[in-house]
């Protein structure tokens, strides 16, 4: 650390003065939800066999918002018990075919629900796919830690999450000479004796002999343990009740799930569902779907059944007494504010005040073009009294050439421009292709379409390098889904996805869309510029599904299959499907990436993790923002402009009483550390000393000199993530080895602290003869006042004027110092500014 003799105390005081105070947490109480009426859930009840049953929920409701579940003091009755009966806890069971009403009475309030009973005269038997597999799944028999492991357990293997019913039935009934089932005495079957503890079982007790699931498996065995057939009904979708509910800390809520089958029938499957809370600081959920509220916020509970996923959203208001006038004071600028303000009011979160002009110009520059504003730009903006000056600044930033460099670098992360994976000329072609489209403001869907359908020479058509990075249909599929839809489907390559709805068959159907892509060429050594790669498409060829040893019909996810013999390039159909407005992932994925750049945290976190089991913090806003992108034909600048204009973006990062604990609802601007490239360029901007990027690093500590980047190249202008820079590596730049935002790190480390304090990036630039320090010293000798010099330092580094106390302290130090000490004092001034959180964070 740089230390001035006899002045360390003053520097420590200064460091404290220029450090921002960030988030603090405070405990909260809960607001009271007023009562208005009650409602019975689910909305439809249909019992179709003697084994059917349907639990009912009685919920309070106010202004279409569901509140707490009513349990105590509820009287349940059936209008016709010869048709259906209802228990004291609200569970309906069938008696005879017909229709009746179930009545729930709570105090003076009464409500009814119609019940239909049918098919009781038809023969009933448990079947493997619809009943036995869900029972085994609920017991945990086919999870990865048990028999669902790749090699199984104890010689017995089940498909993970029951994704392969045919193999599961074979392994249970016929494998090892059928030793696992006893048709004459099902209770002696190993399938039942082990999980009930009748014989030793390493997995422990998994099944109660008195349970319904035990009876299902036993009766299935007794009836011959029939295999699944193509005529059996399949689950098409599932519904959860209640879908959204507003509760208070300490309250509980039972959740229910109905499965909708391919024969247009539905039934309650709540007892077979696997439950997970997505935010346990808000609520927890037990194995039976009963949630307990822990604290304020908005969370969700995930229900998984038969490779289908659905979410219930839980709102728990903060215990703040916020006047409605606070929300009405600042009128929404656009749809962003309307959706955010609505959520803030629902959660009782007060918004922070509007940030000052100095904060706004610095924030907008860093988020939009990745650069600090100059001292002159800050002074001019602060002095401007026009009411529309922020709007004009935003429009100017979106037109600047630095905008093109910054967003080219952003999209280069997504597209993995990496010199260890691509040849220099190919990398250059790919970068120029991206840069050219950003410069022309090409709509995002057009860019993606060009990438997906690219053919030709890797030097002439930069987009073809997408296929140079991914050489198998599986890799092309996984990376296209991750980059353009925020979906990680790689787990489905071996089995049905355990956390998502994607099946093993869907994976190979999607991958078969790329099965006819071919490449030829390379030539030369890895680091030489010779050799090209040509991407082309052949007229035949299929990707075989390993499980069936047959190809899956080429099918985009959740879409209709293509004919095997279709001659058109399959990628055209894929591009049409992927970029279509009806695609529920494409617009949301790019919307979320843009949103996270400006607001510091995505509507969905992680930014590229848009699975159904990872809901948005504001689902209404996500829908509206992605629809805005669609309506504006994927012109991303228009979404950026809306973000910058919104009250939400222009709020102060400093909390007000009541919103200190908010980290995802945008009641204030969330400070975050600058990305490595932006931080580097900020240091370069303040010191006025450029960095020489003259080496490229390859795996195995192999380096090659390069003269490709002229002196003065900014970090955000680098084509290649393999360019050697200790600073960028230390501060967590994206290495672009895989398509994942997790490749970039903003985590603090001691190495970063030491490099800022003692490293050469800041210190050498400050002491260089061509630095800003030298310029200011020359101006000081030419008549500039010490106070003005201090102002210039603060404006250059922090985009604001110093506070009077800050200016006075340094003025005293400079006036008392000798001429030879003044340079050291000014260097330490800049060092203190550039190692402060106010400089290192965007706030």
Short mmCIF file of N, CA and C in Angstrom, two decimals, residues 19-158:
data_model
loop_
_atom_site.label_atom_id
_atom_site.label_comp_id
_atom_site.label_asym_id
_atom_site.label_seq_id
_atom_site.Cartn_x
_atom_site.Cartn_y
_atom_site.Cartn_z
N UNK A 19 -16.24 6.20 0.95
CA UNK A 19 -16.78 4.84 0.86
C UNK A 19 -18.29 4.86 1.04
N UNK A 20 -18.98 4.20 0.15
CA UNK A 20 -20.45 4.14 0.22
C UNK A 20 -20.89 3.17 1.31
N UNK A 21 -22.02 3.42 1.86
CA UNK A 21 -22.64 2.51 2.79
C UNK A 21 -23.70 1.73 2.03
N UNK A 22 -23.61 0.38 2.13
CA UNK A 22 -24.51 -0.45 1.32
C UNK A 22 -25.56 -1.13 2.18
N UNK A 23 -26.03 -2.23 1.69
CA UNK A 23 -27.24 -2.86 2.20
C UNK A 23 -27.12 -3.29 3.65
N UNK A 24 -28.13 -3.00 4.45
CA UNK A 24 -28.24 -3.54 5.80
C UNK A 24 -29.58 -4.22 5.94
N UNK A 25 -29.65 -5.19 6.83
CA UNK A 25 -30.87 -5.96 6.99
C UNK A 25 -31.52 -5.61 8.32
N UNK A 26 -32.84 -5.49 8.30
CA UNK A 26 -33.58 -5.22 9.53
C UNK A 26 -34.75 -6.17 9.63
N UNK A 27 -35.11 -6.58 10.83
CA UNK A 27 -36.24 -7.49 10.99
C UNK A 27 -37.55 -6.80 10.68
N UNK A 28 -38.56 -7.60 10.29
CA UNK A 28 -39.85 -7.03 9.90
C UNK A 28 -40.99 -7.75 10.61
N UNK A 29 -42.11 -7.08 10.74
CA UNK A 29 -43.35 -7.67 11.20
C UNK A 29 -44.26 -7.92 10.00
N UNK A 30 -45.37 -8.54 10.20
CA UNK A 30 -46.26 -8.88 9.10
C UNK A 30 -47.53 -8.05 9.12
N UNK A 31 -47.97 -7.68 7.94
CA UNK A 31 -49.22 -6.94 7.83
C UNK A 31 -50.40 -7.90 7.90
N UNK A 32 -51.56 -7.37 8.23
CA UNK A 32 -52.75 -8.19 8.39
C UNK A 32 -53.58 -8.16 7.12
N UNK A 33 -53.99 -9.33 6.66
CA UNK A 33 -54.79 -9.44 5.45
C UNK A 33 -56.26 -9.39 5.81
N UNK A 34 -56.99 -8.47 5.25
CA UNK A 34 -58.41 -8.32 5.57
C UNK A 34 -59.23 -9.42 4.92
N UNK A 35 -60.34 -9.79 5.55
CA UNK A 35 -61.21 -10.84 5.04
C UNK A 35 -62.34 -10.24 4.20
N UNK A 36 -62.78 -10.97 3.18
CA UNK A 36 -63.92 -10.52 2.39
C UNK A 36 -64.84 -11.65 2.01
N UNK A 37 -64.26 -12.83 1.69
CA UNK A 37 -65.07 -13.97 1.30
C UNK A 37 -64.24 -15.22 1.35
N UNK A 38 -64.87 -16.35 0.96
CA UNK A 38 -64.17 -17.62 0.92
C UNK A 38 -64.44 -18.30 -0.41
N UNK A 39 -63.54 -19.21 -0.81
CA UNK A 39 -63.67 -19.94 -2.06
C UNK A 39 -63.13 -21.34 -1.86
N UNK A 40 -63.73 -22.32 -2.57
CA UNK A 40 -63.27 -23.71 -2.50
C UNK A 40 -62.37 -24.00 -3.69
N UNK A 41 -61.24 -24.65 -3.44
CA UNK A 41 -60.33 -25.11 -4.48
C UNK A 41 -60.17 -26.63 -4.36
N UNK A 42 -59.96 -27.31 -5.51
CA UNK A 42 -59.88 -26.81 -6.88
C UNK A 42 -61.25 -26.46 -7.46
N UNK A 43 -61.22 -25.81 -8.63
CA UNK A 43 -62.46 -25.32 -9.24
C UNK A 43 -63.33 -26.44 -9.81
N UNK A 44 -62.70 -27.57 -10.18
CA UNK A 44 -63.48 -28.68 -10.72
C UNK A 44 -63.10 -29.96 -9.99
N UNK A 45 -64.11 -30.77 -9.72
CA UNK A 45 -63.91 -32.03 -9.02
C UNK A 45 -64.62 -33.12 -9.80
N UNK A 46 -63.88 -34.14 -10.20
CA UNK A 46 -64.44 -35.25 -10.96
C UNK A 46 -63.81 -36.53 -10.44
N UNK A 47 -64.63 -37.46 -9.98
CA UNK A 47 -64.16 -38.74 -9.44
C UNK A 47 -64.55 -39.84 -10.42
N UNK A 48 -63.57 -40.60 -10.89
CA UNK A 48 -63.80 -41.51 -12.02
C UNK A 48 -63.55 -42.97 -11.71
N UNK A 49 -63.32 -43.32 -10.44
CA UNK A 49 -63.16 -44.72 -10.06
C UNK A 49 -63.42 -44.86 -8.57
N UNK A 50 -63.55 -46.10 -8.16
CA UNK A 50 -63.80 -46.34 -6.74
C UNK A 50 -62.61 -45.94 -5.87
N UNK A 51 -61.44 -45.81 -6.48
CA UNK A 51 -60.23 -45.43 -5.75
C UNK A 51 -59.97 -43.93 -5.77
N UNK A 52 -60.81 -43.19 -6.46
CA UNK A 52 -60.60 -41.75 -6.58
C UNK A 52 -60.96 -41.04 -5.28
N UNK A 53 -60.30 -39.93 -5.04
CA UNK A 53 -60.64 -39.04 -3.94
C UNK A 53 -60.12 -37.65 -4.29
N UNK A 54 -60.66 -36.63 -3.65
CA UNK A 54 -60.23 -35.27 -3.93
C UNK A 54 -60.29 -34.42 -2.67
N UNK A 55 -59.13 -34.05 -2.11
CA UNK A 55 -59.13 -33.10 -1.00
C UNK A 55 -59.58 -31.72 -1.50
N UNK A 56 -60.27 -30.99 -0.65
CA UNK A 56 -60.71 -29.63 -0.97
C UNK A 56 -60.07 -28.64 -0.01
N UNK A 57 -59.85 -27.43 -0.51
CA UNK A 57 -59.28 -26.36 0.30
C UNK A 57 -60.29 -25.23 0.39
N UNK A 58 -60.41 -24.64 1.56
CA UNK A 58 -61.23 -23.45 1.74
C UNK A 58 -60.28 -22.27 1.97
N UNK A 59 -60.33 -21.28 1.07
CA UNK A 59 -59.41 -20.15 1.12
C UNK A 59 -60.16 -18.84 1.29
N UNK A 60 -59.57 -17.94 2.05
CA UNK A 60 -60.10 -16.59 2.12
C UNK A 60 -59.73 -15.85 0.84
N UNK A 61 -60.57 -14.90 0.45
CA UNK A 61 -60.34 -14.16 -0.79
C UNK A 61 -60.78 -12.71 -0.63
N UNK A 62 -59.91 -11.81 -1.12
CA UNK A 62 -60.24 -10.39 -1.12
C UNK A 62 -59.76 -9.78 -2.43
N UNK A 63 -60.68 -9.15 -3.14
CA UNK A 63 -60.33 -8.50 -4.42
C UNK A 63 -59.56 -9.45 -5.33
N UNK A 64 -60.05 -10.69 -5.42
CA UNK A 64 -59.46 -11.73 -6.27
C UNK A 64 -58.07 -12.18 -5.81
N UNK A 65 -57.64 -11.73 -4.64
CA UNK A 65 -56.38 -12.18 -4.08
C UNK A 65 -56.67 -13.24 -3.02
N UNK A 66 -56.10 -14.42 -3.17
CA UNK A 66 -56.33 -15.49 -2.21
C UNK A 66 -55.48 -15.27 -0.98
N UNK A 67 -56.10 -15.44 0.18
CA UNK A 67 -55.40 -15.32 1.44
C UNK A 67 -55.24 -16.66 2.11
N UNK A 68 -55.27 -16.67 3.43
CA UNK A 68 -54.96 -17.88 4.19
C UNK A 68 -56.00 -18.98 3.99
N UNK A 69 -55.56 -20.21 4.22
CA UNK A 69 -56.44 -21.36 4.19
C UNK A 69 -57.24 -21.42 5.49
N UNK A 70 -58.54 -21.65 5.38
CA UNK A 70 -59.41 -21.76 6.55
C UNK A 70 -59.51 -23.23 6.92
N UNK A 71 -59.08 -23.56 8.14
CA UNK A 71 -59.08 -24.96 8.58
C UNK A 71 -59.98 -25.14 9.80
N UNK A 72 -59.77 -24.32 10.81
CA UNK A 72 -60.52 -24.47 12.06
C UNK A 72 -61.96 -23.99 11.89
N UNK A 73 -62.88 -24.75 12.47
CA UNK A 73 -64.29 -24.35 12.50
C UNK A 73 -65.02 -24.51 11.19
N UNK A 74 -64.48 -25.27 10.24
CA UNK A 74 -65.14 -25.46 8.94
C UNK A 74 -66.04 -26.69 9.01
N UNK A 75 -67.28 -26.55 8.54
CA UNK A 75 -68.22 -27.67 8.47
C UNK A 75 -68.36 -28.08 7.01
N UNK A 76 -67.97 -29.32 6.70
CA UNK A 76 -68.08 -29.86 5.35
C UNK A 76 -69.28 -30.82 5.28
N UNK A 77 -70.13 -30.62 4.30
CA UNK A 77 -71.28 -31.52 4.12
C UNK A 77 -71.52 -31.78 2.65
N UNK A 78 -72.16 -32.92 2.35
CA UNK A 78 -72.55 -33.25 0.98
C UNK A 78 -74.05 -33.16 0.85
N UNK A 79 -74.52 -32.53 -0.22
CA UNK A 79 -75.97 -32.43 -0.43
C UNK A 79 -76.60 -33.79 -0.68
N UNK A 80 -75.85 -34.73 -1.24
CA UNK A 80 -76.37 -36.06 -1.54
C UNK A 80 -75.28 -37.09 -1.25
N UNK A 81 -75.33 -37.68 -0.06
CA UNK A 81 -74.30 -38.64 0.33
C UNK A 81 -74.43 -39.96 -0.40
N UNK A 82 -75.50 -40.15 -1.15
CA UNK A 82 -75.61 -41.36 -1.98
C UNK A 82 -74.77 -41.22 -3.24
N UNK A 83 -74.30 -40.02 -3.54
CA UNK A 83 -73.43 -39.77 -4.71
C UNK A 83 -71.98 -39.62 -4.27
N UNK A 84 -71.72 -38.79 -3.27
CA UNK A 84 -70.36 -38.55 -2.79
C UNK A 84 -70.41 -38.15 -1.33
N UNK A 85 -69.38 -38.54 -0.60
CA UNK A 85 -69.26 -38.18 0.80
C UNK A 85 -68.06 -37.25 0.97
N UNK A 86 -68.08 -36.48 2.04
CA UNK A 86 -66.96 -35.60 2.34
C UNK A 86 -66.60 -35.75 3.82
N UNK A 87 -65.30 -35.84 4.09
CA UNK A 87 -64.85 -36.01 5.47
C UNK A 87 -64.85 -34.67 6.19
N UNK A 88 -64.57 -34.73 7.48
CA UNK A 88 -64.53 -33.50 8.28
C UNK A 88 -63.36 -32.61 7.90
N UNK A 89 -62.38 -33.17 7.18
CA UNK A 89 -61.24 -32.36 6.72
C UNK A 89 -61.37 -31.95 5.26
N UNK A 90 -62.50 -32.29 4.61
CA UNK A 90 -62.74 -31.83 3.25
C UNK A 90 -62.28 -32.78 2.16
N UNK A 91 -62.14 -34.07 2.44
CA UNK A 91 -61.75 -35.04 1.42
C UNK A 91 -63.01 -35.71 0.87
N UNK A 92 -63.21 -35.60 -0.46
CA UNK A 92 -64.40 -36.12 -1.11
C UNK A 92 -64.11 -37.51 -1.68
N UNK A 93 -65.02 -38.47 -1.44
CA UNK A 93 -64.90 -39.82 -1.98
C UNK A 93 -66.20 -40.18 -2.68
N UNK A 94 -66.14 -41.03 -3.73
CA UNK A 94 -67.34 -41.36 -4.50
C UNK A 94 -68.16 -42.48 -3.85
N UNK A 95 -69.45 -42.45 -4.16
CA UNK A 95 -70.36 -43.52 -3.71
C UNK A 95 -71.07 -44.14 -4.91
N UNK A 96 -71.62 -43.29 -5.79
CA UNK A 96 -72.33 -43.78 -6.98
C UNK A 96 -72.25 -42.72 -8.07
N UNK A 97 -72.46 -43.14 -9.31
CA UNK A 97 -72.43 -42.20 -10.43
C UNK A 97 -73.49 -41.12 -10.25
N UNK A 98 -73.14 -39.89 -10.58
CA UNK A 98 -74.09 -38.79 -10.47
C UNK A 98 -73.39 -37.47 -10.19
N UNK A 99 -74.19 -36.47 -9.81
CA UNK A 99 -73.67 -35.13 -9.53
C UNK A 99 -74.26 -34.62 -8.23
N UNK A 100 -73.43 -33.98 -7.44
CA UNK A 100 -73.90 -33.38 -6.21
C UNK A 100 -73.05 -32.16 -5.89
N UNK A 101 -73.37 -31.49 -4.78
CA UNK A 101 -72.61 -30.33 -4.32
C UNK A 101 -72.02 -30.60 -2.95
N UNK A 102 -70.79 -30.13 -2.76
CA UNK A 102 -70.15 -30.16 -1.45
C UNK A 102 -70.24 -28.75 -0.87
N UNK A 103 -70.66 -28.66 0.40
CA UNK A 103 -70.87 -27.37 1.05
C UNK A 103 -69.82 -27.18 2.14
N UNK A 104 -69.20 -26.00 2.14
CA UNK A 104 -68.27 -25.63 3.21
C UNK A 104 -68.83 -24.40 3.91
N UNK A 105 -68.94 -24.49 5.24
CA UNK A 105 -69.46 -23.38 6.03
C UNK A 105 -68.43 -22.99 7.07
N UNK A 106 -68.05 -21.69 7.06
CA UNK A 106 -67.11 -21.16 8.05
C UNK A 106 -67.73 -19.92 8.66
N UNK A 107 -68.20 -20.05 9.89
CA UNK A 107 -68.89 -18.92 10.51
C UNK A 107 -70.15 -18.58 9.75
N UNK A 108 -70.29 -17.31 9.34
CA UNK A 108 -71.46 -16.86 8.60
C UNK A 108 -71.30 -17.05 7.09
N UNK A 109 -70.13 -17.51 6.65
CA UNK A 109 -69.86 -17.65 5.22
C UNK A 109 -70.05 -19.09 4.77
N UNK A 110 -70.63 -19.24 3.59
CA UNK A 110 -70.90 -20.56 3.04
C UNK A 110 -70.66 -20.56 1.54
N UNK A 111 -70.08 -21.65 1.04
CA UNK A 111 -69.76 -21.76 -0.39
C UNK A 111 -69.89 -23.21 -0.80
N UNK A 112 -70.20 -23.46 -2.09
CA UNK A 112 -70.39 -24.83 -2.57
C UNK A 112 -69.46 -25.13 -3.74
N UNK A 113 -69.23 -26.43 -3.95
CA UNK A 113 -68.45 -26.88 -5.09
C UNK A 113 -69.12 -28.10 -5.71
N UNK A 114 -69.35 -28.05 -7.01
CA UNK A 114 -70.00 -29.15 -7.73
C UNK A 114 -69.04 -30.33 -7.87
N UNK A 115 -69.59 -31.55 -7.70
CA UNK A 115 -68.80 -32.78 -7.81
C UNK A 115 -69.48 -33.71 -8.81
N UNK A 116 -68.69 -34.27 -9.73
CA UNK A 116 -69.18 -35.24 -10.70
C UNK A 116 -68.55 -36.59 -10.41
N UNK A 117 -69.37 -37.62 -10.33
CA UNK A 117 -68.90 -38.99 -10.12
C UNK A 117 -69.34 -39.83 -11.32
N UNK A 118 -68.40 -40.56 -11.93
CA UNK A 118 -68.76 -41.39 -13.09
C UNK A 118 -67.82 -42.60 -13.19
N UNK A 119 -68.21 -43.54 -14.03
CA UNK A 119 -67.41 -44.73 -14.34
C UNK A 119 -67.24 -45.67 -13.16
N UNK A 120 -68.06 -45.57 -12.11
CA UNK A 120 -67.91 -46.46 -10.98
C UNK A 120 -68.33 -47.89 -11.32
N UNK A 121 -69.12 -48.06 -12.38
CA UNK A 121 -69.55 -49.40 -12.78
C UNK A 121 -68.52 -50.10 -13.66
N UNK A 122 -67.42 -49.41 -14.02
CA UNK A 122 -66.38 -50.00 -14.85
C UNK A 122 -65.36 -50.72 -13.97
N UNK A 123 -64.79 -51.80 -14.52
CA UNK A 123 -63.75 -52.54 -13.79
C UNK A 123 -62.53 -51.65 -13.60
N UNK A 124 -61.91 -51.77 -12.44
CA UNK A 124 -60.74 -50.94 -12.15
C UNK A 124 -59.56 -51.80 -11.74
N UNK A 125 -58.39 -51.43 -12.24
CA UNK A 125 -57.14 -52.09 -11.82
C UNK A 125 -56.02 -51.07 -11.86
N UNK A 126 -55.10 -51.20 -10.90
CA UNK A 126 -53.95 -50.31 -10.90
C UNK A 126 -53.07 -50.61 -12.11
N UNK A 127 -52.55 -49.57 -12.76
CA UNK A 127 -51.63 -49.81 -13.87
C UNK A 127 -50.24 -49.26 -13.53
N UNK A 128 -49.27 -49.77 -14.26
CA UNK A 128 -47.87 -49.50 -13.93
C UNK A 128 -47.50 -48.04 -14.12
N UNK A 129 -47.85 -47.47 -15.26
CA UNK A 129 -47.42 -46.12 -15.58
C UNK A 129 -48.14 -45.07 -14.73
N UNK A 130 -49.42 -45.25 -14.51
CA UNK A 130 -50.24 -44.22 -13.87
C UNK A 130 -50.22 -44.30 -12.34
N UNK A 131 -49.93 -45.50 -11.80
CA UNK A 131 -50.04 -45.65 -10.35
C UNK A 131 -48.78 -46.20 -9.68
N UNK A 132 -48.23 -47.30 -10.24
CA UNK A 132 -47.09 -47.95 -9.58
C UNK A 132 -45.84 -47.07 -9.63
N UNK A 133 -45.51 -46.55 -10.81
CA UNK A 133 -44.32 -45.71 -10.92
C UNK A 133 -44.40 -44.45 -10.06
N UNK A 134 -45.54 -43.74 -10.02
CA UNK A 134 -45.61 -42.60 -9.09
C UNK A 134 -45.39 -42.99 -7.63
N UNK A 135 -45.88 -44.20 -7.24
CA UNK A 135 -45.67 -44.64 -5.86
C UNK A 135 -44.19 -44.89 -5.59
N UNK A 136 -43.49 -45.52 -6.55
CA UNK A 136 -42.06 -45.76 -6.38
C UNK A 136 -41.28 -44.45 -6.38
N UNK A 137 -41.71 -43.51 -7.22
CA UNK A 137 -41.04 -42.21 -7.28
C UNK A 137 -41.21 -41.46 -5.96
N UNK A 138 -42.40 -41.48 -5.40
CA UNK A 138 -42.65 -40.78 -4.14
C UNK A 138 -41.80 -41.37 -3.01
N UNK A 139 -41.61 -42.70 -3.05
CA UNK A 139 -40.80 -43.34 -2.03
C UNK A 139 -39.32 -43.07 -2.21
N UNK A 140 -38.94 -42.51 -3.36
CA UNK A 140 -37.55 -42.18 -3.61
C UNK A 140 -36.74 -43.35 -4.15
N UNK A 141 -37.40 -44.39 -4.64
CA UNK A 141 -36.68 -45.58 -5.12
C UNK A 141 -35.88 -45.31 -6.39
N UNK A 142 -36.33 -44.36 -7.22
CA UNK A 142 -35.66 -44.13 -8.51
C UNK A 142 -34.92 -42.81 -8.58
N UNK A 143 -34.49 -42.30 -7.43
CA UNK A 143 -33.67 -41.09 -7.43
C UNK A 143 -32.21 -41.47 -7.65
N UNK A 144 -31.37 -40.48 -7.95
CA UNK A 144 -29.98 -40.74 -8.28
C UNK A 144 -29.19 -41.37 -7.16
N UNK A 145 -29.59 -41.15 -5.90
CA UNK A 145 -28.86 -41.71 -4.77
C UNK A 145 -29.28 -43.14 -4.46
N UNK A 146 -30.29 -43.63 -5.18
CA UNK A 146 -30.80 -44.97 -4.91
C UNK A 146 -30.76 -45.78 -6.20
N UNK A 147 -31.82 -46.51 -6.51
CA UNK A 147 -31.81 -47.39 -7.68
C UNK A 147 -31.87 -46.62 -8.99
N UNK A 148 -32.07 -45.31 -8.93
CA UNK A 148 -32.04 -44.49 -10.14
C UNK A 148 -30.64 -44.12 -10.58
N UNK A 149 -29.63 -44.52 -9.81
CA UNK A 149 -28.24 -44.27 -10.20
C UNK A 149 -27.91 -45.01 -11.48
N UNK A 150 -26.88 -44.53 -12.17
CA UNK A 150 -26.54 -45.11 -13.46
C UNK A 150 -26.31 -46.62 -13.37
N UNK A 151 -25.67 -47.07 -12.31
CA UNK A 151 -25.41 -48.50 -12.14
C UNK A 151 -26.41 -49.16 -11.19
N UNK A 152 -27.41 -48.41 -10.72
CA UNK A 152 -28.37 -48.95 -9.79
C UNK A 152 -27.76 -49.16 -8.42
N UNK A 153 -28.48 -49.91 -7.58
CA UNK A 153 -28.01 -50.26 -6.24
C UNK A 153 -28.32 -51.72 -5.98
N UNK A 154 -27.31 -52.47 -5.49
CA UNK A 154 -27.54 -53.87 -5.15
C UNK A 154 -27.97 -54.72 -6.32
N UNK A 155 -27.53 -54.35 -7.51
CA UNK A 155 -27.90 -55.12 -8.70
C UNK A 155 -29.26 -54.80 -9.27
N UNK A 156 -29.98 -53.85 -8.66
CA UNK A 156 -31.32 -53.48 -9.12
C UNK A 156 -31.29 -52.03 -9.60
N UNK A 157 -31.70 -51.82 -10.83
CA UNK A 157 -31.64 -50.48 -11.42
C UNK A 157 -33.01 -50.06 -11.94
N UNK A 158 -33.40 -48.84 -11.61
CA UNK A 158 -34.60 -48.21 -12.16
C UNK A 158 -34.19 -46.97 -12.94
#
